[in-house]
PDB file of C-alpha atoms in Angstrom:
ATOM      1  CA  MET A   1      10.151 -45.158  37.205  1.00 53.00           C
ATOM      2  CA  PRO A   2      10.651 -44.271  33.555  1.00 61.00           C
ATOM      3  CA  GLY A   3       7.364 -42.543  32.233  1.00 62.00           C
ATOM      4  CA  ARG A   4       6.429 -41.031  35.441  1.00 67.00           C
ATOM      5  CA  GLN A   5       5.029 -37.723  34.573  1.00 65.00           C
ATOM      6  CA  VAL A   6       5.159 -35.327  37.493  1.00 61.00           C
ATOM      7  CA  ARG A   7       2.741 -32.443  37.126  1.00 66.00           C
ATOM      8  CA  ARG A   8       3.580 -29.233  40.096  1.00 65.00           C
ATOM      9  CA  GLN A   9       2.140 -25.489  39.791  1.00 67.00           C
ATOM     10  CA  LEU A  10       3.640 -22.785  37.911  1.00 61.00           C
ATOM     11  CA  SER A  11       4.789 -20.285  40.606  1.00 66.00           C
ATOM     12  CA  GLN A  12       3.344 -16.495  40.036  1.00 65.00           C
ATOM     13  CA  ASP A  13       7.241 -15.217  39.185  1.00 63.00           C
ATOM     14  CA  GLU A  14       7.426 -18.066  36.757  1.00 64.00           C
ATOM     15  CA  VAL A  15       3.825 -17.425  34.720  1.00 58.00           C
ATOM     16  CA  ASN A  16       5.271 -14.066  34.478  1.00 61.00           C
ATOM     17  CA  VAL A  17       8.213 -14.125  32.707  1.00 58.00           C
ATOM     18  CA  ILE A  18       7.205 -16.780  30.284  1.00 59.00           C
ATOM     19  CA  THR A  19       4.051 -14.257  29.735  1.00 61.00           C
ATOM     20  CA  GLY A  20       6.625 -11.968  28.961  1.00 61.00           C
ATOM     21  CA  LYS A  21       8.632 -13.946  26.995  1.00 66.00           C
ATOM     22  CA  GLY A  22       5.838 -14.499  24.887  1.00 68.00           C
ATOM     23  CA  ILE A  23       4.938 -10.910  23.972  1.00 72.00           C
ATOM     24  CA  ALA A  24       8.629 -10.087  23.170  1.00 71.00           C
ATOM     25  CA  ALA A  25       8.592 -12.705  21.054  1.00 72.00           C
ATOM     26  CA  PHE A  26       5.279 -11.462  19.483  1.00 73.00           C
ATOM     27  CA  LEU A  27       6.714  -7.641  19.012  1.00 77.00           C
ATOM     28  CA  ILE A  28       9.646  -8.702  18.061  1.00 83.00           C
ATOM     29  CA  CYS A  29       8.025 -10.858  15.128  1.00 73.00           C
ATOM     30  CA  ALA A  30       5.264  -8.478  14.071  1.00 77.00           C
ATOM     31  CA  PHE A  31       7.843  -5.422  13.740  1.00 81.00           C
ATOM     32  CA  VAL A  32      10.315  -7.863  11.856  1.00 84.00           C
ATOM     33  CA  PHE A  33       6.780  -7.990   9.447  1.00 79.00           C
ATOM     34  CA  VAL A  34       6.492  -4.453   9.204  1.00 78.00           C
ATOM     35  CA  LEU A  35       9.903  -3.621   8.962  1.00 78.00           C
ATOM     36  CA  ALA A  36      10.193  -6.858   5.858  1.00 76.00           C
ATOM     37  CA  MET A  37       7.179  -5.181   4.341  1.00 73.00           C
ATOM     38  CA  VAL A  38       8.712  -1.750   4.076  1.00 71.00           C
ATOM     39  CA  LEU A  39      11.514  -2.898   2.089  1.00 74.00           C
ATOM     40  CA  LEU A  40       9.397  -5.268  -0.065  1.00 71.00           C
ATOM     41  CA  TYR A  41       6.708  -2.867  -0.933  1.00 65.00           C
ATOM     42  CA  PRO A  42       7.834   0.574  -0.948  1.00 61.00           C
ATOM     43  CA  ASP A  43       4.445   3.451  -1.446  1.00 61.00           C
ATOM     44  CA  ASP A  44       5.475   3.599  -5.139  1.00 55.00           C
ATOM     45  CA  PRO A  45       6.166  -0.254  -7.072  1.00 53.00           C
ATOM     46  CA  SER A  46       6.115   1.441 -10.140  1.00 54.00           C
ATOM     47  CA  PRO A  47       8.310   5.411 -10.540  1.00 54.00           C
ATOM     48  CA  ARG A  48       7.398   6.987 -13.251  1.00 55.00           C
ATOM     49  CA  PRO A  49      10.070   9.615 -14.857  1.00 53.00           C
ATOM     50  CA  SER A  50       9.364  12.934 -13.984  1.00 57.00           C
ATOM     51  CA  GLN A  51      10.817  14.271 -17.429  1.00 59.00           C
ATOM     52  CA  PRO A  52       9.335  12.145 -20.870  1.00 56.00           C
ATOM     53  CA  PRO A  53      11.798  10.036 -22.666  1.00 60.00           C
ATOM     54  CA  PRO A  54      13.683  11.395 -25.355  1.00 63.00           C
ATOM     55  CA  GLY A  55      11.424  11.177 -28.731  1.00 60.00           C
ATOM     56  CA  TYR A  56       8.243  11.043 -27.151  1.00 57.00           C
ATOM     57  CA  ALA A  57       5.703  13.663 -28.845  1.00 58.00           C
ATOM     58  CA  SER A  58       2.745  14.257 -26.332  1.00 58.00           C
ATOM     59  CA  ALA A  59       0.051  16.181 -27.071  1.00 58.00           C
ATOM     60  CA  PRO A  60      -0.620  19.666 -25.743  1.00 64.00           C
ATOM     61  CA  SER A  61      -3.191  18.733 -22.654  1.00 62.00           C
ATOM     62  CA  PRO A  62      -6.984  20.833 -23.349  1.00 64.00           C
ATOM     63  CA  PRO A  63      -7.375  23.869 -22.098  1.00 64.00           C
ATOM     64  CA  PRO A  64      -9.710  23.138 -18.761  1.00 59.00           C
ATOM     65  CA  PRO A  65     -14.042  22.972 -19.925  1.00 57.00           C
ATOM     66  CA  ALA A  66     -15.632  26.537 -19.435  1.00 49.00           C
ATOM     67  CA  ALA A  67     -17.972  26.622 -16.427  1.00 44.00           C
ATOM     68  CA  SER A  68     -20.925  26.677 -18.323  1.00 48.00           C
ATOM     69  CA  SER A  69     -23.572  26.373 -15.523  1.00 54.00           C
ATOM     70  CA  SER A  70     -24.550  29.614 -13.257  1.00 82.00           C
ATOM     71  CA  ASP A  71     -24.454  29.457  -9.795  1.00 87.00           C
ATOM     72  CA  LYS A  72     -27.680  29.205  -9.322  1.00 90.00           C
ATOM     73  CA  GLN A  73     -28.077  26.807 -11.693  1.00 91.00           C
ATOM     74  CA  ILE A  74     -25.779  24.317  -9.791  1.00 91.00           C
ATOM     75  CA  GLU A  75     -27.768  25.904  -6.413  1.00 92.00           C
ATOM     76  CA  ALA A  76     -31.355  24.632  -8.106  1.00 93.00           C
ATOM     77  CA  TRP A  77     -29.879  21.406  -8.822  1.00 93.00           C
ATOM     78  CA  VAL A  78     -28.475  20.581  -5.129  1.00 93.00           C
ATOM     79  CA  MET A  79     -31.726  21.641  -3.663  1.00 95.00           C
ATOM     80  CA  ALA A  80     -33.659  19.662  -6.123  1.00 95.00           C
ATOM     81  CA  GLU A  81     -31.852  16.736  -4.913  1.00 94.00           C
ATOM     82  CA  GLY A  82     -32.805  17.101  -1.718  1.00 94.00           C
ATOM     83  CA  PHE A  83     -36.780  17.337  -2.721  1.00 95.00           C
ATOM     84  CA  VAL A  84     -35.930  13.818  -4.609  1.00 94.00           C
ATOM     85  CA  ARG A  85     -34.535  12.185  -2.250  1.00 94.00           C
ATOM     86  CA  GLN A  86     -37.773  13.023   0.125  1.00 93.00           C
ATOM     87  CA  CYS A  87     -39.693  11.459  -1.931  1.00 92.00           C
ATOM     88  CA  LEU A  88     -38.315   7.943  -2.322  1.00 93.00           C
ATOM     89  CA  LYS A  89     -38.665   5.177  -0.076  1.00 91.00           C
ATOM     90  CA  SER A  90     -34.955   4.148   0.211  1.00 91.00           C
ATOM     91  CA  PRO A  91     -33.339   8.383   0.400  1.00 91.00           C
ATOM     92  CA  GLY A  92     -29.756   6.846   1.258  1.00 92.00           C
ATOM     93  CA  SER A  93     -29.890   4.393  -1.634  1.00 93.00           C
ATOM     94  CA  ALA A  94     -30.461   7.342  -3.866  1.00 92.00           C
ATOM     95  CA  ASP A  95     -27.553   8.398  -6.912  1.00 92.00           C
ATOM     96  CA  PHE A  96     -28.158  10.787  -9.317  1.00 92.00           C
ATOM     97  CA  GLY A  97     -25.295  10.206 -11.160  1.00 87.00           C
ATOM     98  CA  GLY A  98     -21.358  11.148 -11.067  1.00 80.00           C
ATOM     99  CA  TRP A  99     -18.501  11.413 -13.023  1.00 77.00           C
ATOM    100  CA  HIS A 100     -19.223   7.734 -15.134  1.00 78.00           C
ATOM    101  CA  GLU A 101     -22.611   9.434 -16.245  1.00 84.00           C
ATOM    102  CA  PRO A 102     -22.814  12.782 -14.876  1.00 86.00           C
ATOM    103  CA  GLN A 103     -26.323  14.497 -15.369  1.00 87.00           C
ATOM    104  CA  LEU A 104     -24.748  18.272 -15.901  1.00 86.00           C
ATOM    105  CA  PRO A 105     -27.095  21.024 -13.868  1.00 85.00           C
ATOM    106  CA  ASP A 106     -26.578  23.453 -17.552  1.00 84.00           C
ATOM    107  CA  GLN A 107     -28.682  20.369 -18.855  1.00 89.00           C
ATOM    108  CA  CYS A 108     -31.379  19.319 -16.881  1.00 92.00           C
ATOM    109  CA  VAL A 109     -32.350  22.927 -15.067  1.00 94.00           C
ATOM    110  CA  ALA A 110     -34.021  25.476 -17.045  1.00 93.00           C
ATOM    111  CA  ASP A 111     -34.444  29.002 -15.090  1.00 92.00           C
ATOM    112  CA  MET A 112     -38.757  30.184 -15.908  1.00 93.00           C
ATOM    113  CA  GLY A 113     -37.768  33.410 -14.426  1.00 91.00           C
ATOM    114  CA  ASN A 114     -38.845  35.342 -11.048  1.00 91.00           C
ATOM    115  CA  GLY A 115     -36.524  33.102  -9.091  1.00 91.00           C
ATOM    116  CA  ARG A 116     -38.276  29.547 -10.526  1.00 94.00           C
ATOM    117  CA  TYR A 117     -36.559  26.017 -11.596  1.00 95.00           C
ATOM    118  CA  MET A 118     -37.492  23.252 -13.893  1.00 96.00           C
ATOM    119  CA  VAL A 119     -34.892  20.771 -12.641  1.00 95.00           C
ATOM    120  CA  ARG A 120     -35.634  17.469 -14.675  1.00 95.00           C
ATOM    121  CA  GLY A 121     -33.430  14.048 -14.369  1.00 94.00           C
ATOM    122  CA  TRP A 122     -33.056  10.599 -13.529  1.00 94.00           C
ATOM    123  CA  VAL A 123     -32.261   8.813  -9.940  1.00 94.00           C
ATOM    124  CA  ASP A 124     -31.110   4.894  -9.375  1.00 94.00           C
ATOM    125  CA  SER A 125     -32.731   4.553  -5.801  1.00 94.00           C
ATOM    126  CA  GLN A 126     -33.738   0.211  -4.309  1.00 93.00           C
ATOM    127  CA  ASN A 127     -37.310  -0.091  -4.322  1.00 90.00           C
ATOM    128  CA  SER A 128     -39.792  -1.327  -1.992  1.00 89.00           C
ATOM    129  CA  PHE A 129     -38.375  -4.981  -2.708  1.00 92.00           C
ATOM    130  CA  GLY A 130     -34.501  -3.760  -2.551  1.00 90.00           C
ATOM    131  CA  ALA A 131     -33.743  -3.824  -6.067  1.00 93.00           C
ATOM    132  CA  LEU A 132     -32.360  -0.606  -7.573  1.00 93.00           C
ATOM    133  CA  MET A 133     -34.368   0.777 -10.119  1.00 93.00           C
ATOM    134  CA  ARG A 134     -33.793   4.167 -12.543  1.00 94.00           C
ATOM    135  CA  SER A 135     -36.703   6.912 -12.202  1.00 93.00           C
ATOM    136  CA  GLN A 136     -36.562   9.958 -13.895  1.00 94.00           C
ATOM    137  CA  PHE A 137     -37.565  13.452 -12.030  1.00 95.00           C
ATOM    138  CA  LEU A 138     -39.452  16.732 -12.597  1.00 95.00           C
ATOM    139  CA  CYS A 139     -39.944  18.953 -10.232  1.00 95.00           C
ATOM    140  CA  THR A 140     -40.223  22.881  -9.917  1.00 96.00           C
ATOM    141  CA  ILE A 141     -38.943  24.554  -7.021  1.00 96.00           C
ATOM    142  CA  ARG A 142     -38.679  28.036  -6.147  1.00 94.00           C
ATOM    143  CA  ASP A 143     -35.543  30.230  -4.391  1.00 93.00           C
ATOM    144  CA  LYS A 144     -37.224  32.647  -2.029  1.00 91.00           C
ATOM    145  CA  GLY A 145     -34.115  34.168  -1.017  1.00 86.00           C
ATOM    146  CA  ALA A 146     -32.681  32.427   2.634  1.00 89.00           C
ATOM    147  CA  SER A 147     -34.784  29.021   1.570  1.00 92.00           C
ATOM    148  CA  TRP A 148     -36.074  27.205  -1.141  1.00 94.00           C
ATOM    149  CA  SER A 149     -39.394  24.750  -1.587  1.00 94.00           C
ATOM    150  CA  CYS A 150     -40.864  22.418  -3.879  1.00 94.00           C
ATOM    151  CA  ASP A 151     -44.145  24.134  -6.189  1.00 94.00           C
ATOM    152  CA  SER A 152     -44.322  20.798  -8.453  1.00 94.00           C
ATOM    153  CA  MET A 153     -42.747  16.933  -7.932  1.00 94.00           C
ATOM    154  CA  TRP A 154     -43.108  14.229 -10.735  1.00 94.00           C
ATOM    155  CA  ILE A 155     -41.567  11.110 -10.040  1.00 92.00           C
ATOM    156  CA  GLU A 156     -41.236   8.233 -13.032  1.00 89.00           C
TER     157      GLU A 156
END
């Protein structure tokens, strides 16, 4: 009879052979793909020469900047960041700047003597509506030896 289809149920051995071949084929394809990517796209696509080309005059490297902040000023800045975060609606969104827009401790922290420091700066953080806002802050903090305390805090 032409066009007649016969359906029969596969035995467990036949199913194991078919799925085993499928897994093996998948693993082989994945291996070939990874190998092709490694060969086609090496780690460094544009190798740089270790020496400048002949006739290339390069300027001497500038010396590293001198450390002008005292360790205590840096510590006071870090502690002030923590106190400011405690006053924000969304402390996890706080951004006190970075390499692109630095706030340097020697410019933002004033030593008032007797372990007291006045810290001024800005912080970007989300307000109640989720909008990113820049706020100015000024706080006076005190180094008590083993801990720090915030004597006053003003955030605009």
